[in-house]
């Protein structure tokens, strides 16, 4: 039974009790316990997609506020303007000064309109790159937070060069001379996600998703039926568990059974612990070693095994032609 179904049952019980003047407090308590204590532990890929898209799912700035001792947000790409869908700045976490970059959604219609539902435009990715270069210059490690359906696909985005902005980020982030740690906190959609996800270590929240295309898009294109999105979600292997087994991400940060929005402080504490422990591990390495390992990581994507011999990653095969 999903969170939505449990909440619906609770509402139905309350309505029934009020209508017939019944005392069903024990039943309500039992239903609430199911909601909070593991009832949702075995979710389908589609149910995890729904949790990743939950309107109250915590945002980048909410995590920064809870993890940091203090933080300062920075604005603008120094070319065109500022993009509210992409936030960034400097945060002191556990005594370490980090540069943070992340997609930012809203919690209501007005805020989502201002934030463009977390779909960044070219100036957002150029702001991210500006802050990344600033971090490199001053020796600050970088943490990024991914939560977007994808880069904004509108006319203004194309006019200002969205493909070039993302491509440049991929190139520049791959050679940044400072540690980069990424966490997928909600949806990780296509190029809009990887524009700030080229990192030394990538983590996912338990109910986040990460994919080259949305389940609806996959269903429309490959299955010829958008109504088969739930089936597509299972075929795409987009959950944290799937991607950990495929070697795309390095770890999974646990959430409460009903999702990160039900206990933000718990999730923020786990995320802070993961970021700081990962940073301590990376900071003990020479930057040359970090760059080599980052390159090796990127080149290994798409690795496969054939009956004759172990195959190489797609990019390694491509550049060997």
mmCIF file of C-alpha atoms in Angstrom:
data_model
loop_
_atom_site.group_PDB
_atom_site.id
_atom_site.type_symbol
_atom_site.label_atom_id
_atom_site.label_comp_id
_atom_site.label_asym_id
_atom_site.label_seq_id
_atom_site.Cartn_x
_atom_site.Cartn_y
_atom_site.Cartn_z
ATOM 1 C CA UNK A 1 0.000 0.000 0.000
ATOM 2 C CA UNK A 2 1.451 3.381 -0.989
ATOM 3 C CA UNK A 3 1.567 6.563 1.080
ATOM 4 C CA UNK A 4 -1.245 8.042 -1.000
ATOM 5 C CA UNK A 5 -3.452 4.989 -0.420
ATOM 6 C CA UNK A 6 -2.781 4.999 3.330
ATOM 7 C CA UNK A 7 -3.573 8.697 3.632
ATOM 8 C CA UNK A 8 -6.765 8.135 1.643
ATOM 9 C CA UNK A 9 -7.784 5.332 4.014
ATOM 10 C CA UNK A 10 -7.115 7.571 7.014
ATOM 11 C CA UNK A 11 -9.297 10.318 5.534
ATOM 12 C CA UNK A 12 -12.067 7.811 4.803
ATOM 13 C CA UNK A 13 -11.918 6.479 8.363
ATOM 14 C CA UNK A 14 -12.077 9.971 9.845
ATOM 15 C CA UNK A 15 -15.040 10.860 7.661
ATOM 16 C CA UNK A 16 -16.803 7.631 8.605
ATOM 17 C CA UNK A 17 -16.152 8.209 12.309
ATOM 18 C CA UNK A 18 -17.508 11.758 12.196
ATOM 19 C CA UNK A 19 -20.586 10.722 10.254
ATOM 20 C CA UNK A 20 -21.549 7.862 12.547
ATOM 21 C CA UNK A 21 -19.987 9.165 15.781
ATOM 22 C CA UNK A 22 -17.675 6.175 16.095
ATOM 23 C CA UNK A 23 -14.534 5.861 18.204
ATOM 24 C CA UNK A 24 -11.893 4.457 15.859
ATOM 25 C CA UNK A 25 -8.851 6.152 17.362
ATOM 26 C CA UNK A 26 -7.027 2.803 17.596
ATOM 27 C CA UNK A 27 -7.553 2.128 13.891
ATOM 28 C CA UNK A 28 -6.304 5.602 12.999
ATOM 29 C CA UNK A 29 -3.246 5.130 15.184
ATOM 30 C CA UNK A 30 -2.523 1.795 13.505
ATOM 31 C CA UNK A 31 -2.822 3.332 10.029
ATOM 32 C CA UNK A 32 -0.550 6.230 11.003
ATOM 33 C CA UNK A 33 2.014 3.747 12.336
ATOM 34 C CA UNK A 34 1.994 1.922 9.003
ATOM 35 C CA UNK A 35 2.674 5.208 7.275
ATOM 36 C CA UNK A 36 5.683 5.992 9.443
ATOM 37 C CA UNK A 37 7.175 2.554 10.141
ATOM 38 C CA UNK A 38 8.060 0.658 7.026
ATOM 39 C CA UNK A 39 4.784 0.232 5.175
ATOM 40 C CA UNK A 40 6.440 1.773 2.113
ATOM 41 C CA UNK A 41 9.761 -0.079 2.339
ATOM 42 C CA UNK A 42 9.172 -2.180 -0.776
ATOM 43 C CA UNK A 43 8.217 0.381 -3.386
ATOM 44 C CA UNK A 44 7.965 -0.194 -7.119
ATOM 45 C CA UNK A 45 10.062 1.990 -9.478
ATOM 46 C CA UNK A 46 6.953 4.000 -10.381
ATOM 47 C CA UNK A 47 6.136 4.626 -6.719
ATOM 48 C CA UNK A 48 9.666 5.939 -6.245
ATOM 49 C CA UNK A 49 9.142 8.247 -9.236
ATOM 50 C CA UNK A 50 6.044 9.586 -7.506
ATOM 51 C CA UNK A 51 7.975 10.167 -4.283
ATOM 52 C CA UNK A 52 10.781 11.892 -6.199
ATOM 53 C CA UNK A 53 8.153 14.257 -7.620
ATOM 54 C CA UNK A 54 6.308 14.806 -4.335
ATOM 55 C CA UNK A 55 5.292 18.504 -4.129
ATOM 56 C CA UNK A 56 6.736 18.770 -0.605
ATOM 57 C CA UNK A 57 10.011 16.997 -1.397
ATOM 58 C CA UNK A 58 12.909 18.950 0.191
ATOM 59 C CA UNK A 59 14.882 21.292 -2.055
ATOM 60 C CA UNK A 60 18.557 22.212 -2.364
ATOM 61 C CA UNK A 61 18.272 25.315 -0.176
ATOM 62 C CA UNK A 62 16.368 23.406 2.519
ATOM 63 C CA UNK A 63 19.204 20.886 2.753
ATOM 64 C CA UNK A 64 21.831 23.637 2.785
ATOM 65 C CA UNK A 65 19.991 25.490 5.553
ATOM 66 C CA UNK A 66 19.967 22.392 7.743
ATOM 67 C CA UNK A 67 23.439 21.050 6.973
ATOM 68 C CA UNK A 68 25.448 24.270 7.131
ATOM 69 C CA UNK A 69 26.588 26.412 10.031
ATOM 70 C CA UNK A 70 26.233 29.408 7.722
ATOM 71 C CA UNK A 71 25.852 29.967 4.004
ATOM 72 C CA UNK A 72 25.822 32.768 1.455
ATOM 73 C CA UNK A 73 24.015 32.524 -1.868
ATOM 74 C CA UNK A 74 25.666 33.983 -4.986
ATOM 75 C CA UNK A 75 23.888 35.091 -8.152
ATOM 76 C CA UNK A 76 24.360 35.597 -11.879
ATOM 77 C CA UNK A 77 26.433 34.117 -14.695
ATOM 78 C CA UNK A 78 28.228 37.390 -15.610
ATOM 79 C CA UNK A 79 26.958 37.030 -19.196
ATOM 80 C CA UNK A 80 23.168 37.300 -19.263
ATOM 81 C CA UNK A 81 21.591 37.222 -15.816
ATOM 82 C CA UNK A 82 20.556 35.056 -12.907
ATOM 83 C CA UNK A 83 18.509 31.864 -13.132
ATOM 84 C CA UNK A 84 16.382 31.137 -10.026
ATOM 85 C CA UNK A 85 16.104 27.479 -11.130
ATOM 86 C CA UNK A 86 19.823 27.024 -10.347
ATOM 87 C CA UNK A 87 21.116 28.155 -6.964
ATOM 88 C CA UNK A 88 24.641 28.294 -5.652
ATOM 89 C CA UNK A 89 26.960 29.875 -3.156
ATOM 90 C CA UNK A 90 29.313 29.136 -0.283
ATOM 91 C CA UNK A 91 28.369 27.083 2.776
ATOM 92 C CA UNK A 92 30.328 26.099 5.872
ATOM 93 C CA UNK A 93 29.509 22.492 6.740
ATOM 94 C CA UNK A 94 31.251 20.769 9.613
ATOM 95 C CA UNK A 95 33.915 23.485 9.633
ATOM 96 C CA UNK A 96 34.676 23.057 5.913
ATOM 97 C CA UNK A 97 33.890 25.771 3.349
ATOM 98 C CA UNK A 98 32.127 24.207 0.352
ATOM 99 C CA UNK A 99 30.828 25.722 -2.858
ATOM 100 C CA UNK A 100 27.283 24.418 -3.343
ATOM 101 C CA UNK A 101 25.351 24.278 -6.613
ATOM 102 C CA UNK A 102 21.918 22.812 -7.173
ATOM 103 C CA UNK A 103 18.593 22.852 -8.956
ATOM 104 C CA UNK A 104 15.866 24.623 -7.018
ATOM 105 C CA UNK A 105 12.152 23.890 -7.296
ATOM 106 C CA UNK A 106 9.293 25.653 -5.571
ATOM 107 C CA UNK A 107 6.757 24.405 -3.019
ATOM 108 C CA UNK A 108 3.741 26.236 -4.471
ATOM 109 C CA UNK A 109 2.542 27.520 -7.821
ATOM 110 C CA UNK A 110 3.953 31.036 -7.423
ATOM 111 C CA UNK A 111 7.385 29.810 -6.386
ATOM 112 C CA UNK A 112 7.452 27.116 -9.060
ATOM 113 C CA UNK A 113 6.688 29.722 -11.704
ATOM 114 C CA UNK A 114 9.628 31.813 -10.494
ATOM 115 C CA UNK A 115 11.903 28.775 -10.284
ATOM 116 C CA UNK A 116 10.637 27.359 -13.603
ATOM 117 C CA UNK A 117 9.936 24.035 -11.834
ATOM 118 C CA UNK A 118 13.679 23.481 -11.443
ATOM 119 C CA UNK A 119 14.321 23.479 -15.206
ATOM 120 C CA UNK A 120 17.425 25.619 -15.617
ATOM 121 C CA UNK A 121 18.208 27.744 -18.658
ATOM 122 C CA UNK A 122 21.687 28.401 -20.122
ATOM 123 C CA UNK A 123 22.453 31.169 -17.636
ATOM 124 C CA UNK A 124 21.819 28.678 -14.826
ATOM 125 C CA UNK A 125 24.452 26.266 -16.112
ATOM 126 C CA UNK A 126 26.855 29.135 -16.804
ATOM 127 C CA UNK A 127 26.337 30.373 -13.240
ATOM 128 C CA UNK A 128 27.126 26.859 -12.031
ATOM 129 C CA UNK A 129 30.339 26.823 -14.050
ATOM 130 C CA UNK A 130 31.337 30.282 -12.805
ATOM 131 C CA UNK A 131 30.948 29.131 -9.213
ATOM 132 C CA UNK A 132 32.839 25.906 -9.960
ATOM 133 C CA UNK A 133 35.799 27.860 -11.358
ATOM 134 C CA UNK A 134 35.660 30.168 -8.340
ATOM 135 C CA UNK A 135 35.802 27.119 -6.058
ATOM 136 C CA UNK A 136 38.765 25.757 -7.985
ATOM 137 C CA UNK A 137 40.573 29.101 -7.694
ATOM 138 C CA UNK A 138 40.129 29.296 -3.919
ATOM 139 C CA UNK A 139 40.575 25.595 -3.218
ATOM 140 C CA UNK A 140 37.027 24.890 -2.054
ATOM 141 C CA UNK A 141 35.441 21.456 -2.621
ATOM 142 C CA UNK A 142 32.179 21.441 -4.569
ATOM 143 C CA UNK A 143 28.878 19.776 -3.659
ATOM 144 C CA UNK A 144 26.048 19.672 -6.191
ATOM 145 C CA UNK A 145 22.394 18.741 -5.767
ATOM 146 C CA UNK A 146 20.386 17.412 -8.706
ATOM 147 C CA UNK A 147 16.607 17.767 -8.852
ATOM 148 C CA UNK A 148 15.207 18.533 -12.291
ATOM 149 C CA UNK A 149 12.975 17.051 -14.963
ATOM 150 C CA UNK A 150 15.571 18.335 -17.418
ATOM 151 C CA UNK A 151 16.972 21.561 -18.796
ATOM 152 C CA UNK A 152 14.307 24.009 -19.956
ATOM 153 C CA UNK A 153 13.387 23.010 -23.559
ATOM 154 C CA UNK A 154 11.799 26.329 -24.591
ATOM 155 C CA UNK A 155 12.674 28.826 -27.300
ATOM 156 C CA UNK A 156 14.570 31.220 -25.007
ATOM 157 C CA UNK A 157 16.739 28.360 -23.812
ATOM 158 C CA UNK A 158 17.620 27.385 -27.387
ATOM 159 C CA UNK A 159 18.293 30.988 -28.374
ATOM 160 C CA UNK A 160 20.835 31.400 -25.603
ATOM 161 C CA UNK A 161 22.592 28.074 -26.289
ATOM 162 C CA UNK A 162 21.458 25.459 -23.800
ATOM 163 C CA UNK A 163 23.274 22.591 -25.524
ATOM 164 C CA UNK A 164 26.550 24.532 -25.574
ATOM 165 C CA UNK A 165 26.181 25.505 -21.914
ATOM 166 C CA UNK A 166 25.630 21.901 -20.782
ATOM 167 C CA UNK A 167 28.366 20.546 -23.052
ATOM 168 C CA UNK A 168 30.846 23.094 -21.696
ATOM 169 C CA UNK A 169 29.926 22.119 -18.138
ATOM 170 C CA UNK A 170 30.583 18.457 -18.913
ATOM 171 C CA UNK A 171 33.997 19.337 -20.300
ATOM 172 C CA UNK A 172 35.013 21.768 -17.573
ATOM 173 C CA UNK A 173 33.672 19.814 -14.592
ATOM 174 C CA UNK A 174 35.588 16.732 -15.747
ATOM 175 C CA UNK A 175 38.914 18.529 -15.244
ATOM 176 C CA UNK A 176 38.206 20.755 -12.217
ATOM 177 C CA UNK A 177 41.165 20.658 -9.854
ATOM 178 C CA UNK A 178 39.061 20.303 -6.725
ATOM 179 C CA UNK A 179 36.900 17.492 -5.305
ATOM 180 C CA UNK A 180 33.311 17.333 -6.600
ATOM 181 C CA UNK A 181 30.528 15.428 -4.786
ATOM 182 C CA UNK A 182 27.025 15.091 -6.250
ATOM 183 C CA UNK A 183 23.758 14.006 -4.633
ATOM 184 C CA UNK A 184 20.583 13.246 -6.591
ATOM 185 C CA UNK A 185 17.870 14.539 -4.250
ATOM 186 C CA UNK A 186 14.769 14.174 -6.462
ATOM 187 C CA UNK A 187 14.528 13.739 -10.211
ATOM 188 C CA UNK A 188 17.721 13.435 -12.215
ATOM 189 C CA UNK A 189 16.482 14.085 -15.719
ATOM 190 C CA UNK A 190 18.681 13.753 -18.805
ATOM 191 C CA UNK A 191 21.222 16.434 -19.789
ATOM 192 C CA UNK A 192 19.708 18.858 -17.336
ATOM 193 C CA UNK A 193 20.922 16.589 -14.553
ATOM 194 C CA UNK A 194 24.393 15.689 -15.801
ATOM 195 C CA UNK A 195 25.153 19.372 -16.454
ATOM 196 C CA UNK A 196 26.093 19.575 -12.759
ATOM 197 C CA UNK A 197 26.642 15.870 -12.030
ATOM 198 C CA UNK A 198 30.142 15.211 -13.388
ATOM 199 C CA UNK A 199 31.742 14.333 -10.064
ATOM 200 C CA UNK A 200 34.225 12.198 -8.174
ATOM 201 C CA UNK A 201 31.453 10.599 -6.124
ATOM 202 C CA UNK A 202 27.721 10.469 -6.851
ATOM 203 C CA UNK A 203 25.075 9.562 -4.278
ATOM 204 C CA UNK A 204 21.312 9.190 -4.519
ATOM 205 C CA UNK A 205 18.582 9.574 -1.977
ATOM 206 C CA UNK A 206 16.698 6.310 -1.618
ATOM 207 C CA UNK A 207 13.575 7.600 -3.381
ATOM 208 C CA UNK A 208 15.255 9.678 -6.063
ATOM 209 C CA UNK A 209 15.495 8.675 -9.740
ATOM 210 C CA UNK A 210 18.155 9.255 -12.402
ATOM 211 C CA UNK A 211 17.550 8.626 -16.078
ATOM 212 C CA UNK A 212 18.243 9.726 -19.641
ATOM 213 C CA UNK A 213 14.502 10.174 -20.207
ATOM 214 C CA UNK A 214 11.334 10.330 -18.132
ATOM 215 C CA UNK A 215 9.134 7.217 -17.897
ATOM 216 C CA UNK A 216 6.395 9.102 -19.773
ATOM 217 C CA UNK A 217 8.794 10.054 -22.567
ATOM 218 C CA UNK A 218 10.143 6.514 -22.827
ATOM 219 C CA UNK A 219 6.619 5.086 -22.921
ATOM 220 C CA UNK A 220 5.585 7.491 -25.674
ATOM 221 C CA UNK A 221 8.652 6.878 -27.853
ATOM 222 C CA UNK A 222 9.501 3.218 -27.316
ATOM 223 C CA UNK A 223 6.230 1.704 -26.129
ATOM 224 C CA UNK A 224 4.057 3.949 -28.310
ATOM 225 C CA UNK A 225 1.741 4.611 -25.386
ATOM 226 C CA UNK A 226 2.256 7.294 -22.741
ATOM 227 C CA UNK A 227 -0.120 5.395 -20.442
ATOM 228 C CA UNK A 228 2.561 2.710 -20.061
ATOM 229 C CA UNK A 229 4.807 5.039 -18.022
ATOM 230 C CA UNK A 230 4.636 2.738 -15.013
ATOM 231 C CA UNK A 231 5.971 -0.148 -17.107
ATOM 232 C CA UNK A 232 8.677 2.081 -18.580
ATOM 233 C CA UNK A 233 9.828 3.103 -15.095
ATOM 234 C CA UNK A 234 10.636 -0.524 -14.369
ATOM 235 C CA UNK A 235 12.415 -1.066 -17.688
ATOM 236 C CA UNK A 236 14.596 2.044 -17.433
ATOM 237 C CA UNK A 237 16.405 0.965 -14.232
ATOM 238 C CA UNK A 238 16.158 4.464 -12.775
ATOM 239 C CA UNK A 239 16.069 3.781 -9.040
ATOM 240 C CA UNK A 240 18.943 4.237 -6.609
ATOM 241 C CA UNK A 241 19.165 0.476 -6.046
ATOM 242 C CA UNK A 242 19.375 -0.233 -9.789
ATOM 243 C CA UNK A 243 21.989 2.432 -10.455
ATOM 244 C CA UNK A 244 24.112 1.359 -7.493
ATOM 245 C CA UNK A 245 24.199 -2.187 -8.864
ATOM 246 C CA UNK A 246 25.172 -0.820 -12.296
ATOM 247 C CA UNK A 247 28.037 1.209 -10.827
ATOM 248 C CA UNK A 248 26.616 4.570 -11.925
ATOM 249 C CA UNK A 249 26.344 5.868 -8.359
ATOM 250 C CA UNK A 250 28.538 5.227 -5.338
ATOM 251 C CA UNK A 251 26.007 5.030 -2.549
ATOM 252 C CA UNK A 252 22.411 5.417 -1.431
ATOM 253 C CA UNK A 253 21.303 7.733 1.382
ATOM 254 C CA UNK A 254 18.356 6.264 3.247
ATOM 255 C CA UNK A 255 15.062 8.099 3.688
ATOM 256 C CA UNK A 256 12.160 7.608 6.101
ATOM 257 C CA UNK A 257 9.651 5.021 4.789
ATOM 258 C CA UNK A 258 7.224 7.700 3.606
ATOM 259 C CA UNK A 259 9.851 9.871 1.910
ATOM 260 C CA UNK A 260 12.349 12.639 2.672
ATOM 261 C CA UNK A 261 9.587 15.203 3.150
ATOM 262 C CA UNK A 262 8.333 13.356 6.251
ATOM 263 C CA UNK A 263 11.593 13.915 8.207
ATOM 264 C CA UNK A 264 13.852 16.485 6.568
ATOM 265 C CA UNK A 265 16.186 16.767 9.551
ATOM 266 C CA UNK A 266 16.905 13.022 9.511
ATOM 267 C CA UNK A 267 17.742 13.012 5.798
ATOM 268 C CA UNK A 268 19.842 16.188 6.053
ATOM 269 C CA UNK A 269 21.866 14.654 8.890
ATOM 270 C CA UNK A 270 22.532 11.494 6.878
ATOM 271 C CA UNK A 271 23.469 13.560 3.830
ATOM 272 C CA UNK A 272 25.823 15.770 5.870
ATOM 273 C CA UNK A 273 27.529 12.689 7.281
ATOM 274 C CA UNK A 274 27.948 11.216 3.782
ATOM 275 C CA UNK A 275 29.318 14.450 2.303
ATOM 276 C CA UNK A 276 31.829 15.034 5.087
ATOM 277 C CA UNK A 277 33.103 11.447 5.150
ATOM 278 C CA UNK A 278 33.458 11.458 1.357
ATOM 279 C CA UNK A 279 35.284 14.786 1.440
ATOM 280 C CA UNK A 280 37.706 13.517 4.097
ATOM 281 C CA UNK A 281 38.496 10.557 1.873
ATOM 282 C CA UNK A 282 39.017 12.712 -1.231
ATOM 283 C CA UNK A 283 41.021 15.412 0.563
ATOM 284 C CA UNK A 284 43.649 12.847 1.482
ATOM 285 C CA UNK A 285 44.461 12.286 -2.196
ATOM 286 C CA UNK A 286 46.630 14.311 -4.533
ATOM 287 C CA UNK A 287 44.663 16.300 -7.100
ATOM 288 C CA UNK A 288 46.382 14.361 -9.902
ATOM 289 C CA UNK A 289 45.023 11.133 -8.435
ATOM 290 C CA UNK A 290 41.531 12.626 -8.123
ATOM 291 C CA UNK A 291 41.561 13.703 -11.770
ATOM 292 C CA UNK A 292 42.750 10.286 -12.954
ATOM 293 C CA UNK A 293 40.060 8.512 -10.945
ATOM 294 C CA UNK A 294 37.398 10.926 -12.190
ATOM 295 C CA UNK A 295 38.448 10.314 -15.786
ATOM 296 C CA UNK A 296 38.480 6.556 -15.238
ATOM 297 C CA UNK A 297 35.009 6.763 -13.737
ATOM 298 C CA UNK A 298 33.573 8.676 -16.700
ATOM 299 C CA UNK A 299 35.200 6.396 -19.263
ATOM 300 C CA UNK A 300 33.782 3.318 -17.554
ATOM 301 C CA UNK A 301 30.158 4.336 -18.155
ATOM 302 C CA UNK A 302 28.532 1.933 -20.588
ATOM 303 C CA UNK A 303 30.920 -0.914 -19.761
ATOM 304 C CA UNK A 304 29.761 -4.336 -20.881
ATOM 305 C CA UNK A 305 30.990 -7.939 -21.063
ATOM 306 C CA UNK A 306 30.821 -10.078 -24.191
ATOM 307 C CA UNK A 307 31.428 -13.841 -24.514
ATOM 308 C CA UNK A 308 34.895 -13.402 -26.000
ATOM 309 C CA UNK A 309 36.490 -10.739 -23.826
ATOM 310 C CA UNK A 310 35.780 -8.000 -21.363
ATOM 311 C CA UNK A 311 34.557 -4.930 -23.213
ATOM 312 C CA UNK A 312 35.566 -1.380 -22.459
ATOM 313 C CA UNK A 313 33.352 1.583 -21.667
ATOM 314 C CA UNK A 314 31.544 3.276 -24.540
ATOM 315 C CA UNK A 315 33.655 6.433 -24.464
ATOM 316 C CA UNK A 316 36.891 4.460 -24.324
ATOM 317 C CA UNK A 317 35.807 2.397 -27.326
ATOM 318 C CA UNK A 318 34.688 5.516 -29.176
ATOM 319 C CA UNK A 319 38.003 7.339 -28.764
ATOM 320 C CA UNK A 320 39.993 4.254 -29.757
ATOM 321 C CA UNK A 321 38.502 4.179 -33.268
#
